[in-house]
């Protein structure tokens, strides 16, 4: 009997996030840190799992205790870790952040000389499972270095635009190694991936790298011209603009929220976007739902462990705001 | 008026240590970490400062919040940080540890692609201050890569065997980059440095790299033949053997202690060794004192902040043991 397809498979970064246990304190003065599963596409999988979806991630860790931790965490969050293999040559990445609400969350990455998640080889992919997944989610960072770039494109080709294939534009210039596939190559890499995707998601900076446009409607139209059916442009305090190739538009304001930590909100949005698209909701409901999921995580210090359950998103939507008592015990 | 010389100048590693706030727990299950100043020679300076000595360190950090933290911490510990400059190209190293008492304390270093403390340039050294210091302390790791190796040897030559020049053999093979100055070169590098030192300190593995000998007396004699006046061989549970060129020998058993975290004990030993040598104590008293300082830190979870004050060392010596209530509030 063939295995049921996954609802969502994500591919790309994973690492350990070390977050200050107090907010508003410079890193130099943070005494204690909490340890969390991190890495955007891995968090997207966690977010989708929290919303009841069957998910798996394709990524790699170091061959070390932090790698063991990440596999354990994925399993505890209900995310299949079968395609999370260790790389002996590199340590599991760690990322520190500073938390200065409402809008300043600097990150300090330790992914040198190379992150294990960039050592994903095309030959090791389960392309049948990738092809069968109802949603496949990849990110721009997966295109920054080999063999990850070739593997990511192989996965996109295997999809052959079946189902929902999401390209999270995720522009992190510091990850693009100088020389090899450098920043100047990024727009061409992005265009190549866009031709295989059915949905593109990004903020204005990311849209500009992918399309050269940073006016929201122009960027959305350019993403559709580049190949996708649905373009989702995140504009922070100005809300989210979603434009479908069929002419449907949803321009959704943000949910009022007292931000504690903005990190992870985009991943919650992404997991909820997958859930909405899989549920067949109309575009406006999907965007409102994803916005609410993002706002809930923004009101909490943690990221992966803060991803909301459906009743929490519904409550926020019913209330029209995320209340300050958003942190779960 | 010429500035007073420092009692102790150390040169070499610095970084942020992230220690589990619970012991006996695998890294994968540690939820929260405390942040501490780390790096062996920097901890030696802290230990000497706690014992009342005027100290400074020569090292470099990243140009980042953790670098700011390390400079602040040094100042709070009473260590002069004037020669701790930032390096823009590399992040401040971080080190995670696992704490499995009594004798298993694995370390996980994030010092890639290069630690800022290996970017110490000879041209930037204050050789007059290095020459004038009553004790100068360097480590084997400083010899593992350029420009640190040339700078360390320049400092040793500036000393010209004046005062007390300590070579902490500190053998960390993972820090020696393959190709450039690789592990095979290490013994020759160690011999070159030994010719400029007056004191050598190391455990049996380190003595073997430096001299080819790992029987304690043979190793001590080989270190003296290589140039030093005093050889200090640390044998863990078998205590410490110190042999002076003039024939004096001190073979001192360890102080009974319930080990909480063995990391940092060697640095406490080193700071106390400096203090004893500067105090002109006889060899046996110096070794007993350094042993006691090391045992006190082994009984505490922290390292830098756990370095003992003189009354604490005297109390341990008077009691003949370190009691379990060694942790300072």
XYZ file of C-alpha atoms in Angstrom:
658
model
C 0.000 0.000 0.000
C 1.572 3.294 -0.996
C 2.203 5.702 1.865
C -0.186 8.641 2.241
C 1.385 11.847 0.954
C 2.471 14.476 3.465
C 0.376 17.611 3.753
C 3.524 19.725 3.951
C 7.194 19.040 3.306
C 9.603 21.915 3.947
C 13.235 22.004 2.858
C 16.066 24.187 4.154
C 17.527 25.692 7.307
C 17.563 24.224 10.789
C 19.501 25.217 13.867
C 19.426 25.940 17.561
C 18.104 29.367 18.537
C 19.381 30.783 21.807
C 16.970 33.402 23.059
C 17.418 35.706 26.022
C 15.073 34.783 28.828
C 14.458 38.509 29.394
C 13.433 40.969 26.679
C 14.705 44.491 26.093
C 18.168 43.586 27.341
C 21.266 43.913 25.115
C 22.998 40.632 24.370
C 26.006 41.804 26.383
C 23.800 41.891 29.510
C 21.734 38.762 28.947
C 22.673 36.291 31.672
C 20.649 33.271 30.637
C 19.428 31.890 27.355
C 16.721 29.446 26.448
C 17.329 26.884 23.707
C 14.781 26.401 20.925
C 14.465 24.683 17.593
C 15.011 27.293 14.883
C 15.482 27.782 11.158
C 12.672 29.264 9.110
C 11.430 26.305 7.017
C 11.700 23.977 10.027
C 9.578 26.408 12.035
C 7.064 26.542 9.162
C 6.720 22.759 9.426
C 6.215 23.024 13.191
C 3.568 25.715 12.657
C 1.693 23.575 10.123
C 1.902 20.539 12.437
C 0.376 22.580 15.285
C -2.529 23.336 12.954
C -3.083 19.613 12.456
C -1.131 19.010 9.272
C 1.052 15.951 8.559
C 4.490 17.432 7.976
C 8.106 16.510 7.364
C 11.313 18.497 6.887
C 14.264 17.897 4.579
C 17.377 19.301 6.205
C 20.651 18.345 7.894
C 22.287 18.988 11.264
C 25.749 18.539 12.715
C 26.649 15.133 14.138
C 26.512 16.453 17.683
C 24.217 16.767 20.707
C 22.478 19.820 19.229
C 21.685 17.787 16.121
C 20.185 15.063 18.316
C 18.176 17.747 20.104
C 16.739 19.107 16.850
C 15.599 15.666 15.700
C 14.019 15.028 19.108
C 12.293 18.405 19.044
C 10.877 17.877 15.567
C 9.420 14.557 16.704
C 7.970 16.149 19.842
C 6.333 18.808 17.658
C 4.883 16.059 15.483
C 7.122 16.748 12.490
C 8.619 13.735 10.710
C 12.432 13.910 10.995
C 13.231 10.938 8.739
C 15.002 13.212 6.224
C 17.095 15.057 8.806
C 20.515 13.456 8.581
C 23.759 14.395 10.346
C 26.821 15.916 8.626
C 30.068 14.997 10.366
C 32.119 17.893 8.996
C 30.162 20.843 10.408
C 28.611 21.709 13.759
C 24.889 22.310 14.136
C 24.359 26.058 13.615
C 23.422 28.217 16.573
C 21.788 31.642 16.398
C 21.603 34.233 19.144
C 19.093 37.047 19.070
C 18.529 40.287 20.842
C 14.925 41.124 21.636
C 14.075 44.822 21.590
C 10.307 45.108 21.069
C 8.468 46.243 19.092
C 10.618 46.047 15.970
C 14.325 45.421 16.593
C 15.434 41.775 16.778
C 19.074 41.505 15.653
C 20.333 37.995 14.919
C 23.845 36.634 15.354
C 24.426 33.510 13.285
C 27.090 30.852 13.875
C 26.899 28.946 10.582
C 30.603 28.977 9.647
C 32.418 27.583 7.731
C 29.210 26.068 6.345
C 25.836 25.063 7.695
C 25.003 21.339 7.497
C 21.637 22.330 5.957
C 23.527 23.526 2.859
C 24.947 19.996 2.476
C 21.661 18.563 1.194
C 22.479 16.473 -1.894
C 20.012 15.925 -4.727
C 20.944 12.233 -4.795
C 19.704 11.784 -1.231
C 16.240 13.293 -1.799
C 13.120 11.137 -1.714
C 11.791 12.756 -4.874
C 8.695 10.568 -4.900
C 7.644 11.890 -1.505
C 8.559 15.453 -2.502
C 6.459 15.102 -5.648
C 3.490 13.623 -3.754
C 3.385 16.211 -0.934
C 0.298 18.437 -1.064
C 2.491 21.445 -0.199
C 6.227 21.701 -0.808
C 7.942 24.711 0.814
C 11.487 25.882 0.010
C 13.387 29.105 0.681
C 15.779 31.467 -1.069
C 18.560 30.582 1.352
C 18.547 27.032 -0.029
C 19.787 28.539 -3.299
C 22.830 30.260 -1.792
C 25.373 27.430 -1.990
C 25.988 23.994 -3.456
C 24.990 21.186 -3.146
C 21.839 22.688 -1.577
C 21.067 24.807 -4.657
C 21.107 21.861 -7.056
C 19.097 19.758 -4.601
C 16.493 22.490 -4.119
C 16.090 22.919 -7.879
C 15.883 19.115 -8.306
C 13.044 19.060 -5.778
C 11.283 21.916 -7.566
C 11.615 20.130 -10.918
C 10.272 16.916 -9.378
C 7.195 18.861 -8.269
C 6.581 19.868 -11.877
C 4.152 22.542 -10.549
C 1.859 19.842 -9.120
C 0.023 20.681 -5.925
C 1.132 23.774 -4.023
C 4.812 24.680 -4.332
C 5.765 27.636 -2.140
C 8.902 29.701 -2.628
C 9.614 31.659 0.557
C 11.848 34.375 -0.891
C 13.778 34.549 2.444
C 16.615 36.888 1.430
C 19.572 36.619 3.814
C 22.545 38.186 2.019
C 25.017 37.138 4.744
C 24.469 33.492 3.802
C 25.514 33.934 0.182
C 29.212 33.022 0.071
C 31.299 35.608 -1.741
C 32.726 34.267 -4.983
C 30.738 31.090 -5.568
C 27.063 32.035 -5.876
C 27.339 35.565 -4.673
C 24.756 38.255 -4.028
C 24.913 39.431 -7.662
C 23.776 35.972 -8.811
C 20.810 35.912 -6.451
C 18.198 37.501 -8.769
C 18.927 34.939 -11.500
C 18.730 32.098 -8.965
C 15.449 33.462 -7.685
C 13.971 33.682 -11.213
C 14.949 30.085 -11.913
C 13.173 28.880 -8.771
C 10.125 31.110 -9.351
C 9.484 29.366 -12.676
C 8.839 26.137 -10.720
C 6.789 27.607 -7.847
C 3.039 28.168 -7.629
C 3.144 30.513 -4.606
C 5.712 33.174 -3.669
C 5.886 34.751 -0.199
C 8.158 37.610 0.802
C 8.549 41.040 2.329
C 9.313 44.097 0.211
C 13.114 43.673 0.361
C 12.753 40.067 -0.727
C 10.340 40.966 -3.534
C 12.838 43.535 -4.771
C 15.646 40.944 -4.966
C 13.348 38.518 -6.786
C 11.681 40.985 -9.174
C 13.361 44.388 -8.968
C 10.047 45.848 -7.742
C 9.278 47.022 -4.226
C 5.880 48.692 -4.689
C 3.525 45.980 -3.338
C 1.160 45.632 -6.329
C 3.983 45.908 -8.860
C 5.967 43.305 -6.942
C 2.983 40.933 -6.802
C 2.373 41.309 -10.536
C 6.069 40.718 -11.276
C 6.055 37.534 -9.175
C 3.031 36.273 -11.133
C 4.738 37.136 -14.405
C 7.756 35.152 -13.174
C 5.568 32.056 -12.919
C 3.583 31.783 -9.699
C -0.195 31.707 -9.362
C -0.315 33.447 -5.988
C 1.948 36.253 -4.759
C 1.929 37.130 -1.036
C 3.646 40.406 -0.182
C 4.263 41.005 3.540
C 4.411 44.705 4.427
C 4.843 44.584 8.193
C 2.646 47.220 9.877
C 0.895 47.839 6.506
C -0.458 44.288 6.485
C -0.367 41.659 3.756
C -1.228 41.910 0.088
C -2.121 38.682 -1.748
C -2.717 38.714 -5.479
C -3.882 35.643 -7.442
C -3.292 35.132 -11.141
C -7.106 34.789 -11.549
C -7.534 38.389 -10.417
C -8.499 37.779 -6.785
C -6.883 40.238 -4.387
C -6.797 40.254 -0.592
C -5.293 43.253 1.188
C -5.460 42.441 4.872
C -4.453 44.767 7.732
C -2.398 43.391 10.614
C -4.045 42.253 13.830
C -3.346 44.649 16.718
C -0.703 43.074 18.953
C 1.749 44.044 21.677
C 4.887 42.626 20.133
C 7.207 40.696 22.488
C 9.437 39.065 19.872
C 8.849 39.504 16.154
C 11.071 36.538 15.275
C 9.085 33.498 14.212
C 5.965 35.466 13.282
C 6.738 35.010 9.582
C 7.106 31.260 10.070
C 3.785 31.062 11.910
C 2.280 33.008 9.004
C 3.830 30.487 6.609
C 2.541 27.410 8.425
C -0.944 28.943 8.590
C -0.752 29.910 4.914
C -0.126 26.239 4.081
C -3.056 25.257 6.307
C -5.398 27.786 4.664
C -4.412 26.825 1.144
C -4.869 23.128 1.965
C -8.241 23.885 3.532
C -9.453 25.498 0.320
C -10.462 28.697 2.109
C -10.925 31.853 0.096
C -7.914 34.122 -0.183
C -9.101 36.737 2.327
C -9.828 34.138 5.039
C -6.475 32.432 4.449
C -4.633 35.742 4.790
C -6.541 36.821 7.903
C -5.860 33.424 9.474
C -2.148 33.541 8.616
C -1.897 37.106 9.916
C -3.496 36.058 13.199
C -1.124 33.117 13.589
C 1.840 35.446 13.012
C 0.523 37.986 15.511
C 0.123 35.307 18.185
C 3.772 34.263 17.870
C 4.872 37.929 17.863
C 3.159 38.270 21.255
C 5.264 35.414 22.663
C 8.985 35.226 23.426
C 9.569 31.770 21.920
C 9.216 30.810 18.266
C 8.912 27.091 17.514
C 7.252 26.230 20.822
C 5.012 29.311 20.515
C 3.299 28.216 17.291
C -0.463 28.451 17.844
C -3.078 25.715 17.881
C -6.228 26.224 15.785
C -8.392 27.300 18.733
C -5.888 30.038 19.553
C -5.983 31.428 16.022
C -9.778 31.292 15.974
C -9.920 33.115 19.315
C -7.640 35.880 18.052
C -9.725 36.228 14.888
C -12.932 36.386 16.937
C -11.452 39.000 19.255
C -9.915 41.005 16.412
C -6.656 41.344 18.351
C -3.998 39.350 20.165
C -4.183 40.065 23.871
C -1.091 40.492 25.993
C -1.715 37.216 27.824
C -0.724 35.361 24.681
C 2.183 33.467 26.237
C 1.311 29.852 26.831
C 2.535 28.225 30.015
C 56.595 58.678 35.394
C 56.774 55.220 33.835
C 53.732 53.038 34.475
C 54.061 50.303 37.081
C 54.506 46.909 35.447
C 51.624 44.445 35.547
C 51.902 41.483 37.880
C 50.477 39.195 35.189
C 49.814 39.619 31.471
C 48.201 36.673 29.698
C 47.921 36.276 25.942
C 45.566 34.061 23.936
C 42.023 32.751 23.806
C 38.863 34.507 24.849
C 35.226 33.667 24.205
C 31.761 33.281 25.622
C 31.114 30.034 27.501
C 27.521 28.823 27.564
C 27.043 26.470 30.481
C 23.972 24.409 31.277
C 22.230 25.703 34.370
C 21.688 22.083 35.448
C 24.442 19.464 35.687
C 24.349 15.826 34.628
C 22.011 16.641 31.736
C 22.965 15.925 28.103
C 23.242 19.046 25.936
C 20.225 17.856 23.954
C 18.082 18.172 27.096
C 19.531 21.357 28.559
C 16.805 24.003 28.418
C 18.678 27.046 29.667
C 22.248 28.192 29.546
C 24.220 30.733 31.536
C 26.713 32.990 29.803
C 30.227 33.394 31.152
C 33.559 34.833 30.147
C 35.745 31.976 28.923
C 39.032 31.130 27.235
C 41.845 29.634 29.255
C 44.410 32.469 29.438
C 41.648 35.032 30.041
C 40.375 32.913 32.929
C 43.940 32.680 34.288
C 44.045 36.496 34.373
C 40.690 36.590 36.184
C 41.962 34.015 38.684
C 45.121 36.043 39.367
C 43.069 39.254 39.716
C 40.834 37.563 42.310
C 43.976 36.773 44.289
C 44.883 40.468 44.328
C 47.190 40.673 41.317
C 47.266 43.522 38.769
C 46.521 41.791 35.497
C 45.862 42.429 31.821
C 45.060 40.236 28.835
C 46.211 40.445 25.232
C 43.493 39.017 23.007
C 40.824 39.915 20.450
C 37.062 39.472 20.150
C 34.498 39.843 17.393
C 33.053 43.307 16.753
C 29.716 42.310 18.236
C 27.679 42.387 21.448
C 29.495 39.330 22.827
C 32.809 41.134 22.304
C 31.452 44.128 24.249
C 30.337 41.724 26.960
C 33.786 40.173 27.295
C 35.478 43.565 27.650
C 32.892 44.586 30.269
C 33.346 41.330 32.149
C 37.126 41.634 32.199
C 36.789 45.118 33.689
C 34.281 43.896 36.272
C 36.724 41.155 37.254
C 39.451 43.797 37.618
C 41.404 42.708 34.538
C 42.719 45.448 32.260
C 41.108 45.086 28.816
C 43.108 47.800 27.019
C 44.692 45.210 24.717
C 41.417 43.465 23.808
C 40.528 44.845 20.387
C 37.671 43.871 18.057
C 38.093 42.017 14.745
C 35.374 42.895 12.235
C 35.764 39.777 10.087
C 34.953 37.081 12.666
C 32.313 36.603 15.357
C 33.240 36.264 19.011
C 33.689 32.527 19.649
C 31.129 30.696 21.744
C 31.662 27.368 23.511
C 28.997 25.043 24.857
C 29.789 22.381 27.422
C 28.139 19.352 28.836
C 28.603 18.793 32.548
C 28.737 15.158 33.649
C 30.536 15.066 37.019
C 32.975 13.885 38.124
C 35.136 13.664 35.030
C 33.282 14.126 31.727
C 32.940 17.684 30.436
C 32.712 17.642 26.620
C 33.187 20.994 24.892
C 31.605 22.187 21.637
C 33.539 25.083 20.118
C 32.180 27.621 17.608
C 35.447 29.229 16.474
C 35.010 28.913 12.689
C 36.233 30.037 10.223
C 38.780 31.593 12.593
C 38.764 32.905 16.124
C 39.472 36.640 16.502
C 42.036 35.732 19.191
C 44.192 34.144 16.468
C 44.265 37.541 14.694
C 46.709 39.044 17.205
C 49.420 40.795 15.176
C 52.980 41.239 16.455
C 52.957 44.857 15.231
C 50.094 45.692 17.603
C 51.728 44.338 20.760
C 52.892 46.685 23.515
C 56.201 44.864 23.808
C 57.474 47.226 26.486
C 54.583 46.272 28.773
C 54.967 42.585 27.870
C 58.662 42.776 28.716
C 58.046 44.600 32.005
C 55.295 42.296 33.321
C 56.363 40.244 36.351
C 54.608 37.200 34.859
C 53.833 36.666 31.194
C 51.534 33.726 30.407
C 50.959 32.273 26.921
C 49.472 29.018 25.654
C 50.110 26.373 23.021
C 46.929 27.294 21.183
C 48.432 30.711 20.415
C 50.969 28.841 18.254
C 48.370 27.084 16.087
C 47.835 29.744 13.393
C 49.201 32.999 12.000
C 49.428 35.872 12.816
C 48.986 34.701 16.428
C 51.992 32.368 16.254
C 54.415 35.085 15.131
C 52.938 37.509 17.686
C 53.255 34.982 20.513
C 56.876 34.252 19.620
C 57.589 38.006 19.342
C 56.215 38.454 22.867
C 58.350 35.555 24.130
C 61.470 37.018 22.492
C 60.693 40.434 24.018
C 60.624 38.781 27.438
C 64.158 37.476 26.844
C 63.616 35.096 29.795
C 63.249 38.045 32.193
C 60.871 37.609 35.121
C 58.533 34.627 34.997
C 57.453 33.477 31.539
C 54.878 30.672 31.661
C 54.103 28.386 28.741
C 50.762 26.691 29.356
C 51.157 23.727 27.004
C 47.349 23.708 26.354
C 47.167 21.140 23.567
C 43.897 21.453 21.584
C 44.443 19.556 18.335
C 41.075 20.695 16.901
C 42.368 24.272 16.777
C 45.356 23.465 14.565
C 44.196 24.140 11.011
C 44.997 21.322 8.619
C 47.595 22.330 6.064
C 49.059 25.538 7.447
C 50.584 24.764 10.856
C 49.161 21.315 11.311
C 49.284 18.855 14.170
C 52.531 17.362 12.856
C 54.241 20.748 13.245
C 53.086 21.186 16.825
C 56.073 19.548 18.590
C 58.528 21.817 16.742
C 56.409 24.889 17.561
C 56.282 23.836 21.201
C 60.083 23.374 21.359
C 60.628 26.851 19.904
C 58.393 28.422 22.552
C 59.852 26.322 25.388
C 63.288 27.805 24.685
C 61.894 31.222 25.688
C 59.850 30.155 28.725
C 60.935 29.816 32.348
C 57.929 27.755 33.501
C 55.989 25.040 31.654
C 52.586 23.767 32.839
C 50.691 20.878 31.314
C 48.900 17.580 31.760
C 50.412 14.315 30.578
C 48.968 14.521 27.052
C 50.331 18.025 26.692
C 53.736 17.032 28.059
C 53.863 14.234 25.510
C 53.211 16.618 22.602
C 55.880 18.997 23.910
C 58.526 16.444 24.853
C 57.543 12.972 23.647
C 57.484 11.825 27.300
C 54.393 11.009 29.336
C 55.938 9.497 32.481
C 55.672 12.448 34.914
C 59.302 12.679 36.048
C 60.659 12.023 32.560
C 58.325 14.665 31.136
C 59.394 17.209 33.769
C 63.071 16.550 33.090
C 62.496 16.842 29.330
C 60.745 20.207 29.797
C 63.707 21.450 31.851
C 66.122 20.210 29.190
C 64.027 22.111 26.619
C 64.732 25.344 28.482
C 62.435 26.003 31.435
C 63.473 26.331 35.086
C 60.262 24.920 36.498
C 58.140 22.101 35.044
C 54.622 21.556 36.447
C 53.016 18.270 35.414
C 49.287 17.972 36.183
C 48.192 14.353 36.675
C 44.528 14.769 37.583
C 43.564 12.430 40.425
C 47.282 11.626 40.937
C 48.007 15.243 41.890
C 50.684 17.611 40.635
C 54.405 17.084 40.195
C 56.598 20.184 40.103
C 60.315 19.851 39.384
C 62.728 22.797 39.508
C 66.027 22.928 37.633
C 67.773 23.446 41.026
C 66.644 19.997 42.141
C 63.620 20.992 44.245
C 60.664 18.669 43.776
C 57.082 18.993 45.019
C 54.718 16.076 44.505
C 51.382 17.216 45.860
C 48.231 15.096 46.103
C 44.887 16.593 45.066
C 42.550 18.119 47.616
C 39.460 15.950 48.188
C 36.543 17.560 46.370
C 33.065 16.685 45.110
C 33.485 17.784 41.525
C 30.590 19.752 40.019
C 32.336 21.019 36.899
C 35.994 20.291 36.181
C 36.205 23.032 33.544
C 38.099 26.095 34.761
C 39.937 24.228 37.515
C 43.144 24.330 35.473
C 42.798 28.072 34.975
C 42.253 28.626 38.690
C 45.372 26.512 39.252
C 47.217 28.735 36.754
C 46.189 32.033 38.338
C 47.147 30.717 41.748
C 50.456 29.414 40.391
C 51.236 32.965 39.200
C 50.267 34.300 42.628
C 52.460 31.778 44.454
C 55.460 32.371 42.226
C 55.083 36.159 42.621
C 54.767 35.725 46.387
C 58.088 33.909 46.550
C 56.587 30.936 48.375
C 58.427 27.651 48.388
C 57.488 25.193 45.677
C 55.401 22.886 47.871
C 53.281 25.748 49.266
C 52.769 27.203 45.794
C 51.573 23.833 44.473
C 49.296 23.139 47.443
C 47.794 26.611 47.065
C 47.267 26.220 43.300
C 45.752 22.769 43.833
C 43.325 24.198 46.384
C 42.295 27.027 44.039
C 41.652 24.490 41.283
C 39.630 22.251 43.598
C 37.425 25.166 44.669
C 36.501 25.961 41.058
C 35.900 22.248 40.349
C 33.318 22.311 43.159
C 31.420 25.149 41.433
C 29.410 25.183 38.217
C 30.821 28.449 36.853
C 34.424 29.114 35.825
C 35.463 32.758 35.527
C 33.013 34.003 38.143
C 33.897 31.053 40.388
C 37.573 31.968 40.773
C 38.384 31.977 44.500
C 39.443 34.864 46.721
C 42.493 34.359 48.983
C 40.431 33.662 52.106
C 38.601 30.880 50.285
C 41.857 29.190 49.273
C 43.242 29.552 52.789
C 40.050 28.035 54.230
C 40.262 25.036 51.888
C 43.922 24.519 52.792
C 43.137 24.747 56.507
C 40.274 22.274 56.151
C 42.261 19.932 53.904
C 39.296 19.570 51.564
C 36.786 21.552 49.550
C 33.356 21.189 51.060
C 30.254 20.777 48.967
C 29.000 24.255 49.891
C 31.712 25.726 47.690
C 29.314 27.559 45.354
C 29.300 31.264 46.055
C 25.996 33.100 45.907
